Coordinates of N, CA and C in Angstrom, one line a residue:
X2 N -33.7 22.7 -53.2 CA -34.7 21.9 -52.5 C -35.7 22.7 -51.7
X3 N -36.6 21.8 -51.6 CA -37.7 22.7 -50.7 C -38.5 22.0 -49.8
X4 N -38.9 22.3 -48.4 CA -39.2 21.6 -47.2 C -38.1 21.3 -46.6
X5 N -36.8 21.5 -46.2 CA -35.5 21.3 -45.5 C -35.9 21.4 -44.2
X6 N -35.8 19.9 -43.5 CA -36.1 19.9 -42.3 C -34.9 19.4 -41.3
X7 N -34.1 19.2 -42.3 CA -32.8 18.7 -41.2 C -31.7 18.8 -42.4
X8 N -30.3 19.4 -41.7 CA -28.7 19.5 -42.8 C -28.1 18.6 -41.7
X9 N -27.4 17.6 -42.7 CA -26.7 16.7 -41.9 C -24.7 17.0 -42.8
X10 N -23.9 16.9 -41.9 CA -22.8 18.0 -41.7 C -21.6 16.8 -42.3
X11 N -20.6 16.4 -42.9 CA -19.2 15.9 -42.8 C -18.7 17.3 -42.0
X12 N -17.3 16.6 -41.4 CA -17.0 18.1 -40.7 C -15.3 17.6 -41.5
X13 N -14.3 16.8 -41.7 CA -13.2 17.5 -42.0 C -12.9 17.8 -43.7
X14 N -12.9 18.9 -43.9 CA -12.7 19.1 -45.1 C -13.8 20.0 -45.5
X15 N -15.2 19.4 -44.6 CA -16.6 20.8 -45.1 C -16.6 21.9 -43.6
X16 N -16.6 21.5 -42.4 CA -16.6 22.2 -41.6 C -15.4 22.9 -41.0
X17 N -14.5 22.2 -40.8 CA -13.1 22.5 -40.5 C -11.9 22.2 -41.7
X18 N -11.0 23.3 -41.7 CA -10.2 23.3 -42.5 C -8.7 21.9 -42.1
X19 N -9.1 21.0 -42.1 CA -8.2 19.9 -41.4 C -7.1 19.0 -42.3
X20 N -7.5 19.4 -43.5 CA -6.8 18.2 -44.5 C -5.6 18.8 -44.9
X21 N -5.0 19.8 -44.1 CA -3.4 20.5 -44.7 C -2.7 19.6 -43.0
X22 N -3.9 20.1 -41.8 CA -3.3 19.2 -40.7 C -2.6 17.9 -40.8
X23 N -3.6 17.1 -41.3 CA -3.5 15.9 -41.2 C -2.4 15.3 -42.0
X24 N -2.3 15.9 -43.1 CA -1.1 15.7 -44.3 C -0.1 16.5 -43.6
X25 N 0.2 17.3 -42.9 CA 1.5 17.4 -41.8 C 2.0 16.5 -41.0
X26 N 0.8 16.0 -40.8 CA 1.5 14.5 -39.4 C 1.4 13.7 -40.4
X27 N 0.6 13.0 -41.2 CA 1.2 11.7 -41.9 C 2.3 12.0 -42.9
X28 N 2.6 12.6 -43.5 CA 4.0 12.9 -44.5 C 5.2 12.7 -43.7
X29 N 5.5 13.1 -42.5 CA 6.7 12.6 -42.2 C 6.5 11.2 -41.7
X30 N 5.7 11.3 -41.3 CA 5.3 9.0 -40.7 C 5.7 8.6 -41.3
X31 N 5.0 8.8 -42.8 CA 5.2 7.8 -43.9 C 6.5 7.5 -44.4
X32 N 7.7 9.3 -44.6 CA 8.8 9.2 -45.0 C 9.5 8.7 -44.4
X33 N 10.0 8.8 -42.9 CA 10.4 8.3 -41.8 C 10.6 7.0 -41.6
X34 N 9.2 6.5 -41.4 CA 9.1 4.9 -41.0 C 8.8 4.2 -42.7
X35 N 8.5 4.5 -43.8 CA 8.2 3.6 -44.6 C 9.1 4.2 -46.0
X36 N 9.5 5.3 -46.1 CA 10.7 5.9 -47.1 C 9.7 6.4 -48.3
X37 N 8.4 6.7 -47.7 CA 7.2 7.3 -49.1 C 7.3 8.7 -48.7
X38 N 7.6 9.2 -49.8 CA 7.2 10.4 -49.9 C 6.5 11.5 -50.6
X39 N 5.2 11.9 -49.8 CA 4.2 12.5 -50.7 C 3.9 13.5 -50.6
X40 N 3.0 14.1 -51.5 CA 2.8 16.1 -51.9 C 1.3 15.8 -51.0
X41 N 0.9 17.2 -51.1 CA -0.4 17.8 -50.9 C -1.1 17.2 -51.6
X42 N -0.9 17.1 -53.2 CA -2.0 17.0 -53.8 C -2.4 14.8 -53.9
X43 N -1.2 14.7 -53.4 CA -1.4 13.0 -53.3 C -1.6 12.9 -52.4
X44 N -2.3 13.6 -51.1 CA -2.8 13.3 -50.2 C -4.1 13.5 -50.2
X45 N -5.1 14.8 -51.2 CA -5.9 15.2 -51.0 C -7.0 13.8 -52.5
X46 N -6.0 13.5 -53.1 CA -6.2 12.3 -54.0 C -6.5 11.1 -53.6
X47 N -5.5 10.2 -53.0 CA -5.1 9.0 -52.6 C -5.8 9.1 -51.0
X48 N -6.2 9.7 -50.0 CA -5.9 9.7 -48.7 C -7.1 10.5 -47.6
X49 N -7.2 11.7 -48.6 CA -8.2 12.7 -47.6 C -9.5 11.6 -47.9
X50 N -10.5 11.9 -46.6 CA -11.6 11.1 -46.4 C -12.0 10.4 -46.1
X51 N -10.8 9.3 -46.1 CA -10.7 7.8 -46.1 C -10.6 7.7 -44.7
X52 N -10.8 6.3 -44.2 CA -10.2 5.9 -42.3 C -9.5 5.4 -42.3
X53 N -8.1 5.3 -41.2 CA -6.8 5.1 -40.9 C -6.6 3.5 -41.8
X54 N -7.9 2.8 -41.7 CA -7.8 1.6 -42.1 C -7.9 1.5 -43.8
X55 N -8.8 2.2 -44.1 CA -8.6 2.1 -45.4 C -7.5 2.9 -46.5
X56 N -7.0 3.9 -45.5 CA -5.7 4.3 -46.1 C -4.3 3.0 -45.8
X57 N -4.6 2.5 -44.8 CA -3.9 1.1 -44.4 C -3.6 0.5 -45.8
X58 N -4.8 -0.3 -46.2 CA -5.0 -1.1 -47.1 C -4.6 -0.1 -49.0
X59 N -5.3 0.7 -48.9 CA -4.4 1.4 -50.2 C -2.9 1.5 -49.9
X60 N -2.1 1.7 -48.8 CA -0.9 1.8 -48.9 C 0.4 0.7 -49.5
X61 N -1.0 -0.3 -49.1 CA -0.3 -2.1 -49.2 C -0.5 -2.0 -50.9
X62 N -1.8 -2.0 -51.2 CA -1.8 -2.4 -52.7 C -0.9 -1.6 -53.9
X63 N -1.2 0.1 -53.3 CA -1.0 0.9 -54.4 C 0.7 0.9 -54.3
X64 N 1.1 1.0 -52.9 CA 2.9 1.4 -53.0 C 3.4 -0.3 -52.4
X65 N 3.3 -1.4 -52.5 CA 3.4 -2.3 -51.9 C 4.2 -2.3 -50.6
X66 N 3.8 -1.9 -49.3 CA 4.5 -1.0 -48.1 C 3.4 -2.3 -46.9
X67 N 4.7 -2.6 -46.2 CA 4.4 -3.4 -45.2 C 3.5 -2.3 -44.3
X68 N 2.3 -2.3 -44.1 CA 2.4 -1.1 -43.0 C 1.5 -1.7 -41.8
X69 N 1.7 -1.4 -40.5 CA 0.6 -2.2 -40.0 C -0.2 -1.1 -39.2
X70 N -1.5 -1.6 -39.3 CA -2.4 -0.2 -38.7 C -2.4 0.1 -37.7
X71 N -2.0 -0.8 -36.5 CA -1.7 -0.3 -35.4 C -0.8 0.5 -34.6
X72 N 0.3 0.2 -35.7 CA 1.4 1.4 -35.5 C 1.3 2.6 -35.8
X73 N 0.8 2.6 -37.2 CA 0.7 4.0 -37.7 C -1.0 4.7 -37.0
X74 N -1.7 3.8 -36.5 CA -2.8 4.9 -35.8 C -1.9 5.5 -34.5
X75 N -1.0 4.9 -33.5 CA -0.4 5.2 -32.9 C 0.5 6.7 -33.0
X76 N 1.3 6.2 -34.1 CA 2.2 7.0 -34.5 C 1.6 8.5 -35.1
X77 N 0.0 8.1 -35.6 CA -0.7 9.2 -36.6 C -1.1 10.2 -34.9
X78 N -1.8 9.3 -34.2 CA -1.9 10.0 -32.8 C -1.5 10.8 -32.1
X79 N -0.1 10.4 -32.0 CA 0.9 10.9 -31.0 C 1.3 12.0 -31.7
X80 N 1.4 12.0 -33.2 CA 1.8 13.7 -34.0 C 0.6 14.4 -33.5
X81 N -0.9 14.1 -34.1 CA -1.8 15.0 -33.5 C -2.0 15.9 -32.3
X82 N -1.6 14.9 -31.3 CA -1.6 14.8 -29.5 C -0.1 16.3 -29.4
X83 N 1.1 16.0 -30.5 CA 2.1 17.0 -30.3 C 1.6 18.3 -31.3
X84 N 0.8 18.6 -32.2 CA 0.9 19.3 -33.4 C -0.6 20.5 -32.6
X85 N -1.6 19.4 -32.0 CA -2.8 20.7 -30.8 C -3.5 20.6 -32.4
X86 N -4.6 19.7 -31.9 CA -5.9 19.9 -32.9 C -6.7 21.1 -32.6
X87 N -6.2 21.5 -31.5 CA -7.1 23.2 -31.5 C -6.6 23.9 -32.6
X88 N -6.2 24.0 -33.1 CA -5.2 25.1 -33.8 C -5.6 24.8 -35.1
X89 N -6.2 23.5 -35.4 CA -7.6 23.9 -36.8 C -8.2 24.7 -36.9
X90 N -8.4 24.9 -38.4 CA -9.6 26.4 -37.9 C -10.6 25.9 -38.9
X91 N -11.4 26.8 -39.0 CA -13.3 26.6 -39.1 C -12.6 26.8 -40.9
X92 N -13.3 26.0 -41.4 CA -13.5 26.7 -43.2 C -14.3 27.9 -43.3
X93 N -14.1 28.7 -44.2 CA -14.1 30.0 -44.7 C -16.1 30.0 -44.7
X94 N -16.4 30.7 -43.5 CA -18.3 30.8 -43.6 C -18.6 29.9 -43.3
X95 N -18.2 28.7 -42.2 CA -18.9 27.7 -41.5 C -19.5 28.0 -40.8
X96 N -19.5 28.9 -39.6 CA -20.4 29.4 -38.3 C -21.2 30.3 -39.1
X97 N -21.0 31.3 -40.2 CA -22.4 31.7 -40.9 C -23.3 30.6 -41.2
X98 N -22.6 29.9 -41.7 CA -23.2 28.8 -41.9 C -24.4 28.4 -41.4
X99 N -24.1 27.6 -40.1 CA -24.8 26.9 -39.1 C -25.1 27.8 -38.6
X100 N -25.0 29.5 -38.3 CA -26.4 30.1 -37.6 C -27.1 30.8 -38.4
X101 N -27.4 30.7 -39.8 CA -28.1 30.5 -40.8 C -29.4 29.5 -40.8
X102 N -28.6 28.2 -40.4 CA -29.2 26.9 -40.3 C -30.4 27.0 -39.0
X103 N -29.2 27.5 -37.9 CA -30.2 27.3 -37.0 C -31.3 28.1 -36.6
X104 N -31.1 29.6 -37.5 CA -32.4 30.6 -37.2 C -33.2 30.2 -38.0
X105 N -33.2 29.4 -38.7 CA -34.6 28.9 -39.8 C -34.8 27.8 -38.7
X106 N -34.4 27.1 -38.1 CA -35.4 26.0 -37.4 C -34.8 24.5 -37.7
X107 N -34.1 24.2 -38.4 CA -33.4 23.2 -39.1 C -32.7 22.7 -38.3
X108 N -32.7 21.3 -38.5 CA -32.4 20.5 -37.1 C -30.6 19.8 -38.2
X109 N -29.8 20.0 -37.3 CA -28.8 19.4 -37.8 C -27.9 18.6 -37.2
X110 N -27.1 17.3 -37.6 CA -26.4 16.6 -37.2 C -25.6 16.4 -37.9
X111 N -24.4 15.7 -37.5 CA -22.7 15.7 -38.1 C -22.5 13.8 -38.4
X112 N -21.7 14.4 -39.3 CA -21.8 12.5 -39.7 C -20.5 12.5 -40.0
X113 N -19.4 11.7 -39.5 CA -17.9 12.0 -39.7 C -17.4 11.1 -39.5
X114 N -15.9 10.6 -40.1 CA -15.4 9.5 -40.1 C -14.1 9.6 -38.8
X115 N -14.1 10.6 -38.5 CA -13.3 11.1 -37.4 C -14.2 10.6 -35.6
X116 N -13.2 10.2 -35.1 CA -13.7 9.5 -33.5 C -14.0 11.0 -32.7
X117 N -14.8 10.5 -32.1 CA -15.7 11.7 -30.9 C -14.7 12.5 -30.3
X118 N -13.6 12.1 -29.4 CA -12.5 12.8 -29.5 C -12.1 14.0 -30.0
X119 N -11.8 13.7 -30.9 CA -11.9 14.5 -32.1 C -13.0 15.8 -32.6
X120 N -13.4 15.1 -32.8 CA -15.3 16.3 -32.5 C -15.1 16.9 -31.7
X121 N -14.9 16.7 -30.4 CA -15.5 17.1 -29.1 C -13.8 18.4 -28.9
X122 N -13.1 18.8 -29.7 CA -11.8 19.0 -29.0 C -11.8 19.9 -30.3
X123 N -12.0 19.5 -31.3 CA -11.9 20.8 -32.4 C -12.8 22.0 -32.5
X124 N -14.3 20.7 -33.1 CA -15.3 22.2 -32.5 C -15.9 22.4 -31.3
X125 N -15.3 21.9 -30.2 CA -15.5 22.3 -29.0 C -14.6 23.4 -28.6
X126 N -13.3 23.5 -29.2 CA -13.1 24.9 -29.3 C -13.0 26.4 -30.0
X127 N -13.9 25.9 -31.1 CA -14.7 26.5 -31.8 C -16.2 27.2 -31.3
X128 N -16.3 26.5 -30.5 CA -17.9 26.9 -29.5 C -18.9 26.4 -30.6
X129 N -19.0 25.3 -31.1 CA -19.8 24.6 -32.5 C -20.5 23.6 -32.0
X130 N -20.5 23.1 -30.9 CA -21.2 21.8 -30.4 C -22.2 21.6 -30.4
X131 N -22.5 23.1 -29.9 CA -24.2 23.1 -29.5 C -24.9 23.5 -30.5
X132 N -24.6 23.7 -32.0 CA -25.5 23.7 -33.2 C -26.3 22.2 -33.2
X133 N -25.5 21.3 -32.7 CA -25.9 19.7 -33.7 C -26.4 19.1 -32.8
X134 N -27.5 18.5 -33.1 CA -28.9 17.5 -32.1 C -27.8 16.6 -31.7
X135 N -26.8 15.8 -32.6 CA -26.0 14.8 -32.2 C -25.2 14.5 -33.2
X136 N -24.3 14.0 -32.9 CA -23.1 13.4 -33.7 C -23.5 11.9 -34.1
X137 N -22.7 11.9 -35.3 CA -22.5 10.2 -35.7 C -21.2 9.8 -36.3
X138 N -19.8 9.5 -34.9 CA -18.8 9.6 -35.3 C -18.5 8.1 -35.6
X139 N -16.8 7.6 -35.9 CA -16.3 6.6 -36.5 C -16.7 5.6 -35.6
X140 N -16.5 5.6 -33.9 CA -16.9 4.3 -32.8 C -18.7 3.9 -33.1
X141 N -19.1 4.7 -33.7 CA -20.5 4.5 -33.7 C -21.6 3.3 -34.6
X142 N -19.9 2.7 -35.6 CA -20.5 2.9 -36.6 C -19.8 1.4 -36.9
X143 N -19.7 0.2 -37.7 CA -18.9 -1.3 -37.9 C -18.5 -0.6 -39.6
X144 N -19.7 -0.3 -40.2 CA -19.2 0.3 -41.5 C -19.1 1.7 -42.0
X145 N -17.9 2.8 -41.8 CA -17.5 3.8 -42.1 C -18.0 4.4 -43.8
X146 N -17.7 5.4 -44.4 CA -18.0 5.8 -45.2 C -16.9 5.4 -45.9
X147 N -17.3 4.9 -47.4 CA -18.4 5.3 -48.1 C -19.5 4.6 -48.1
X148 N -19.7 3.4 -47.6 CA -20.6 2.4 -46.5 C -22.0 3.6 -46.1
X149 N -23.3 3.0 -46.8 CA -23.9 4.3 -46.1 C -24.6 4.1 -44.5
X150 N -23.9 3.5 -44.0 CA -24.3 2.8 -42.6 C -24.3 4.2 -42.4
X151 N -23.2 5.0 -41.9 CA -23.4 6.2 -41.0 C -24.2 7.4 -41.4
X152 N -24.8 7.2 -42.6 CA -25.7 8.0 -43.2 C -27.3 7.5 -42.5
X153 N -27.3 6.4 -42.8 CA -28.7 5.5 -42.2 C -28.9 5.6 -41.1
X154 N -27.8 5.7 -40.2 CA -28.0 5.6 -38.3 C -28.2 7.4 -38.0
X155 N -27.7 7.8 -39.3 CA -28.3 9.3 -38.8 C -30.1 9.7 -38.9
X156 N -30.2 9.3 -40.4 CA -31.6 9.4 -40.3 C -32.2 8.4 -39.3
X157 N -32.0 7.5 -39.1 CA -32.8 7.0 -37.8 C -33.1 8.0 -37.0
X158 N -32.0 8.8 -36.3 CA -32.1 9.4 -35.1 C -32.4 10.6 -35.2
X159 N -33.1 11.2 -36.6 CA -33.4 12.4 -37.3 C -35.2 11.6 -37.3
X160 N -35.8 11.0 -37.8 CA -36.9 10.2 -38.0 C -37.6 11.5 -38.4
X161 N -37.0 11.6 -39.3 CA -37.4 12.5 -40.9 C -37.6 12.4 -42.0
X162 N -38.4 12.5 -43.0 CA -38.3 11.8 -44.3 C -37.1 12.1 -45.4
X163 N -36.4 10.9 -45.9 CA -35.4 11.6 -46.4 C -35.0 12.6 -47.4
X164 N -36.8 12.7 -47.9 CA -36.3 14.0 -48.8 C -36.6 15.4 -48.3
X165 N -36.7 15.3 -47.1 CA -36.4 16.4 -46.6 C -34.9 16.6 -45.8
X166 N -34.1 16.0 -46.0 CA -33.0 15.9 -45.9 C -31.8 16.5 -46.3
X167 N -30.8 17.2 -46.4 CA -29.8 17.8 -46.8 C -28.5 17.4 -46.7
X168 N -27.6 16.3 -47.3 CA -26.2 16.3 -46.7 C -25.1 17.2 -47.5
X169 N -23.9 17.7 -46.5 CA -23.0 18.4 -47.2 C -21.5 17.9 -46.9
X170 N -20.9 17.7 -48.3 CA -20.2 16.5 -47.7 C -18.9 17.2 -48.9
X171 N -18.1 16.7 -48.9 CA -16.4 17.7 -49.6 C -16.0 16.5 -50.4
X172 N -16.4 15.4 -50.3 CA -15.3 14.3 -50.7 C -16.1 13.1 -51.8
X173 N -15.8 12.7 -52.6 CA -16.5 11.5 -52.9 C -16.8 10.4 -52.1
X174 N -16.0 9.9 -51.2 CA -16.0 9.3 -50.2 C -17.7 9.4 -49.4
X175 N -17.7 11.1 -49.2 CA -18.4 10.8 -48.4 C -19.8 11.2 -49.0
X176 N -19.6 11.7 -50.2 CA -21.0 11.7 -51.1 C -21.5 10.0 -51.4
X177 N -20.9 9.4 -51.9 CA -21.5 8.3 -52.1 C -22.1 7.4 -50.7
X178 N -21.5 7.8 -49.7 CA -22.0 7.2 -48.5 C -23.4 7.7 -48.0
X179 N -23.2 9.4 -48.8 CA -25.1 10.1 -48.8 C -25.8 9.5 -49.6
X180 N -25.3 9.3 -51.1 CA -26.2 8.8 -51.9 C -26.7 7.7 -51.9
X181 N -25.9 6.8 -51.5 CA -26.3 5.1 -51.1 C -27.0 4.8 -50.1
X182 N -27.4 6.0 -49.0 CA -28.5 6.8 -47.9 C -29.7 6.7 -48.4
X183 N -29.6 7.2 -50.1 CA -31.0 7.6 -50.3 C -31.1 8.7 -49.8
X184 N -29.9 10.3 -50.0 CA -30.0 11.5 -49.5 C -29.5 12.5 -50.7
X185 N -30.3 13.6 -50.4 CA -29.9 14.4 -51.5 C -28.4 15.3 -50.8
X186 N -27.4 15.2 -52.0 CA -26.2 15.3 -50.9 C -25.6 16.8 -51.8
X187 N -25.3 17.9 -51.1 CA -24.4 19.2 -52.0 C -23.0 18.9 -51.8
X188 N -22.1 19.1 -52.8 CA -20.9 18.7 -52.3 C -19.9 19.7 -52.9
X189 N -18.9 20.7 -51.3 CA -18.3 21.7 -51.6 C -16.8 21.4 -51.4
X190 N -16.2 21.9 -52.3 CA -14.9 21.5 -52.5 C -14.4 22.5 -53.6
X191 N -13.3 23.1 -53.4 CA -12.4 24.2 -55.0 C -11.4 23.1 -55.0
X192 N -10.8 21.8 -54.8 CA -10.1 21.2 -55.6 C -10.7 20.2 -56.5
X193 N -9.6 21.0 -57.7 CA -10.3 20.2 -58.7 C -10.4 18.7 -59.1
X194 N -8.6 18.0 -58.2 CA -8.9 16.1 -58.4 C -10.1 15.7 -57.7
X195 N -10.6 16.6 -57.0 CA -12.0 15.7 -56.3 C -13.6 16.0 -56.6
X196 N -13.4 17.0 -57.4 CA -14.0 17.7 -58.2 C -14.4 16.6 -59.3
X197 N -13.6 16.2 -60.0 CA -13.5 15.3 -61.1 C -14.2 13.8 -60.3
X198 N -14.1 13.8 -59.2 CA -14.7 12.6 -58.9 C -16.2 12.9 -58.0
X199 N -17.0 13.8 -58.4 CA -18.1 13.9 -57.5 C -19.3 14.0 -58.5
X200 N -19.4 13.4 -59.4 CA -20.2 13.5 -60.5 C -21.5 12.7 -60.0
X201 N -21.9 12.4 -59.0 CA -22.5 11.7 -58.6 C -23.1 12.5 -57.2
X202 N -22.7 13.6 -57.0 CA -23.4 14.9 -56.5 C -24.7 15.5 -57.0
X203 N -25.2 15.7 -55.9 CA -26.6 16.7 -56.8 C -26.0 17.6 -57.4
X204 N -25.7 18.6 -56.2 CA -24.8 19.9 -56.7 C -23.4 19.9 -56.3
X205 N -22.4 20.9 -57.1 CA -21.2 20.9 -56.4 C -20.8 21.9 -56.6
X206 N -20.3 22.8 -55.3 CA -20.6 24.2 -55.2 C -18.8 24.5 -54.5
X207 N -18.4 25.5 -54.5 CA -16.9 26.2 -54.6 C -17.0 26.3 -52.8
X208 N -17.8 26.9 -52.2 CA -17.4 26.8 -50.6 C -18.9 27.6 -50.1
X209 N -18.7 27.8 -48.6 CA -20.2 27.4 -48.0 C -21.1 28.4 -48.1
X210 N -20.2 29.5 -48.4 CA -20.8 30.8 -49.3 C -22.2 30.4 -49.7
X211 N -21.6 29.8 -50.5 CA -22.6 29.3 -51.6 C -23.7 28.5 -51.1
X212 N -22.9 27.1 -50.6 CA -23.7 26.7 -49.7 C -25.1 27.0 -49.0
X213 N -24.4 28.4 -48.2 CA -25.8 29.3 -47.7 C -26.6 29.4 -48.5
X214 N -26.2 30.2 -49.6 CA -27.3 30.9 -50.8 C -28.3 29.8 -51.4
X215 N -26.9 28.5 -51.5 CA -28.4 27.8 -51.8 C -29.6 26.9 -51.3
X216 N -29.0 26.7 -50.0 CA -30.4 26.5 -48.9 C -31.5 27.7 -48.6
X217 N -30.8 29.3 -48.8 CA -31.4 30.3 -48.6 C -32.8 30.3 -49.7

């Protein structure tokens, strides 16, 4: 692309390395309180991307599992709150990344299905905050991704034209929530079940390496 006036960010899975986390605290929940028990790669399938709610509702249809969302946000919580979301780390060339981004002039903001909390406590101890004009996390938003509400309230607050626009996003989930934006979206990921479902990516690139190279 050419004229890039703004990179708009997913952060778990493209920015931070979070989806081995998260499958630590929900795998015993689920075994524990509901007798499911799942791998890695049925998490990065069935689960990564999604919000507490809509992993809710797949759990009811696909395993037929009473589960109610209030417990298990609780329950998903209180692992995180014991397990220290500092202790995520940045994916492999994220801060190249974004000061890459920001010595060219490029205005960037974060679009994530994760609550401000969250944001504010991972790459706030990463020292990452101050790359992004603003966030656009899960309270912000009635319709989460793949819904491209949270794509739309970003450009609002970018009042940029969208093809000058950049999103980078790891998941189908949250490419379709760019593309239904009306955004040209890159989508980095080396696994391959999600790989198989992003065909609807402009480009789809191995990690942010690359990334760089090709905004460069």
């Amino acid at each position: 692309m050419k004229n890039i006036n703004a990179v708009l960010f997913d952060m778990d899975g493209t920015l931070i390395d979070s989806e081995y986390f998260y499958f630590s605290n929900w795998a015993p929940i689920l075994l524990s309180d509901y007798g499911l028990d799942i791998t890695f790669e049925d998490w990065i399938r069935d689960f990564a991307g999604h919000t507490l709610q809509d992993n809710v509702e797949m759990l009811k249809e696909r395993y037929n599992l009473q589960v109610d969302a209030e417990d298990l946000w609780f329950s998903t919580r209180a692992s995180y709150a014991r397990a220290n979301m500092k202790t995520i780390r940045l994916m492999p060339h994220a801060k190249d990344l974004l000061e890459m981004v920001k010595e060219r002039g490029i205005t960037m903001g974060l679009v994530t299905s994760s609550y401000n909390t969250t944001v504010q406590t991972v790459l706030g101890e990463h020292q990452l905050l101050d790359y992004f004009s603003f966030f656009v996390t899960r309270e912000l938003v009635e319709q989460p991704k793949p819904n491209p509400e949270p794509y739309l309230l970003a450009v609002n607050k970018l009042n940029i034209p969208k093809e000058e626009i950049v999103v980078i996003e790891d998941t189908s989930t949250g490419c379709t929530s760019a593309k239904n934006a009306g955004l040209y979206c890159i989508a980095v990921t080396k696994q391959e079940v999600e790989r198989k479902r992003l065909s609807h990516a402009d480009v789809i690139l191995n990690d942010l390496a690359e990334v760089k190279n090709s905004l460069l």
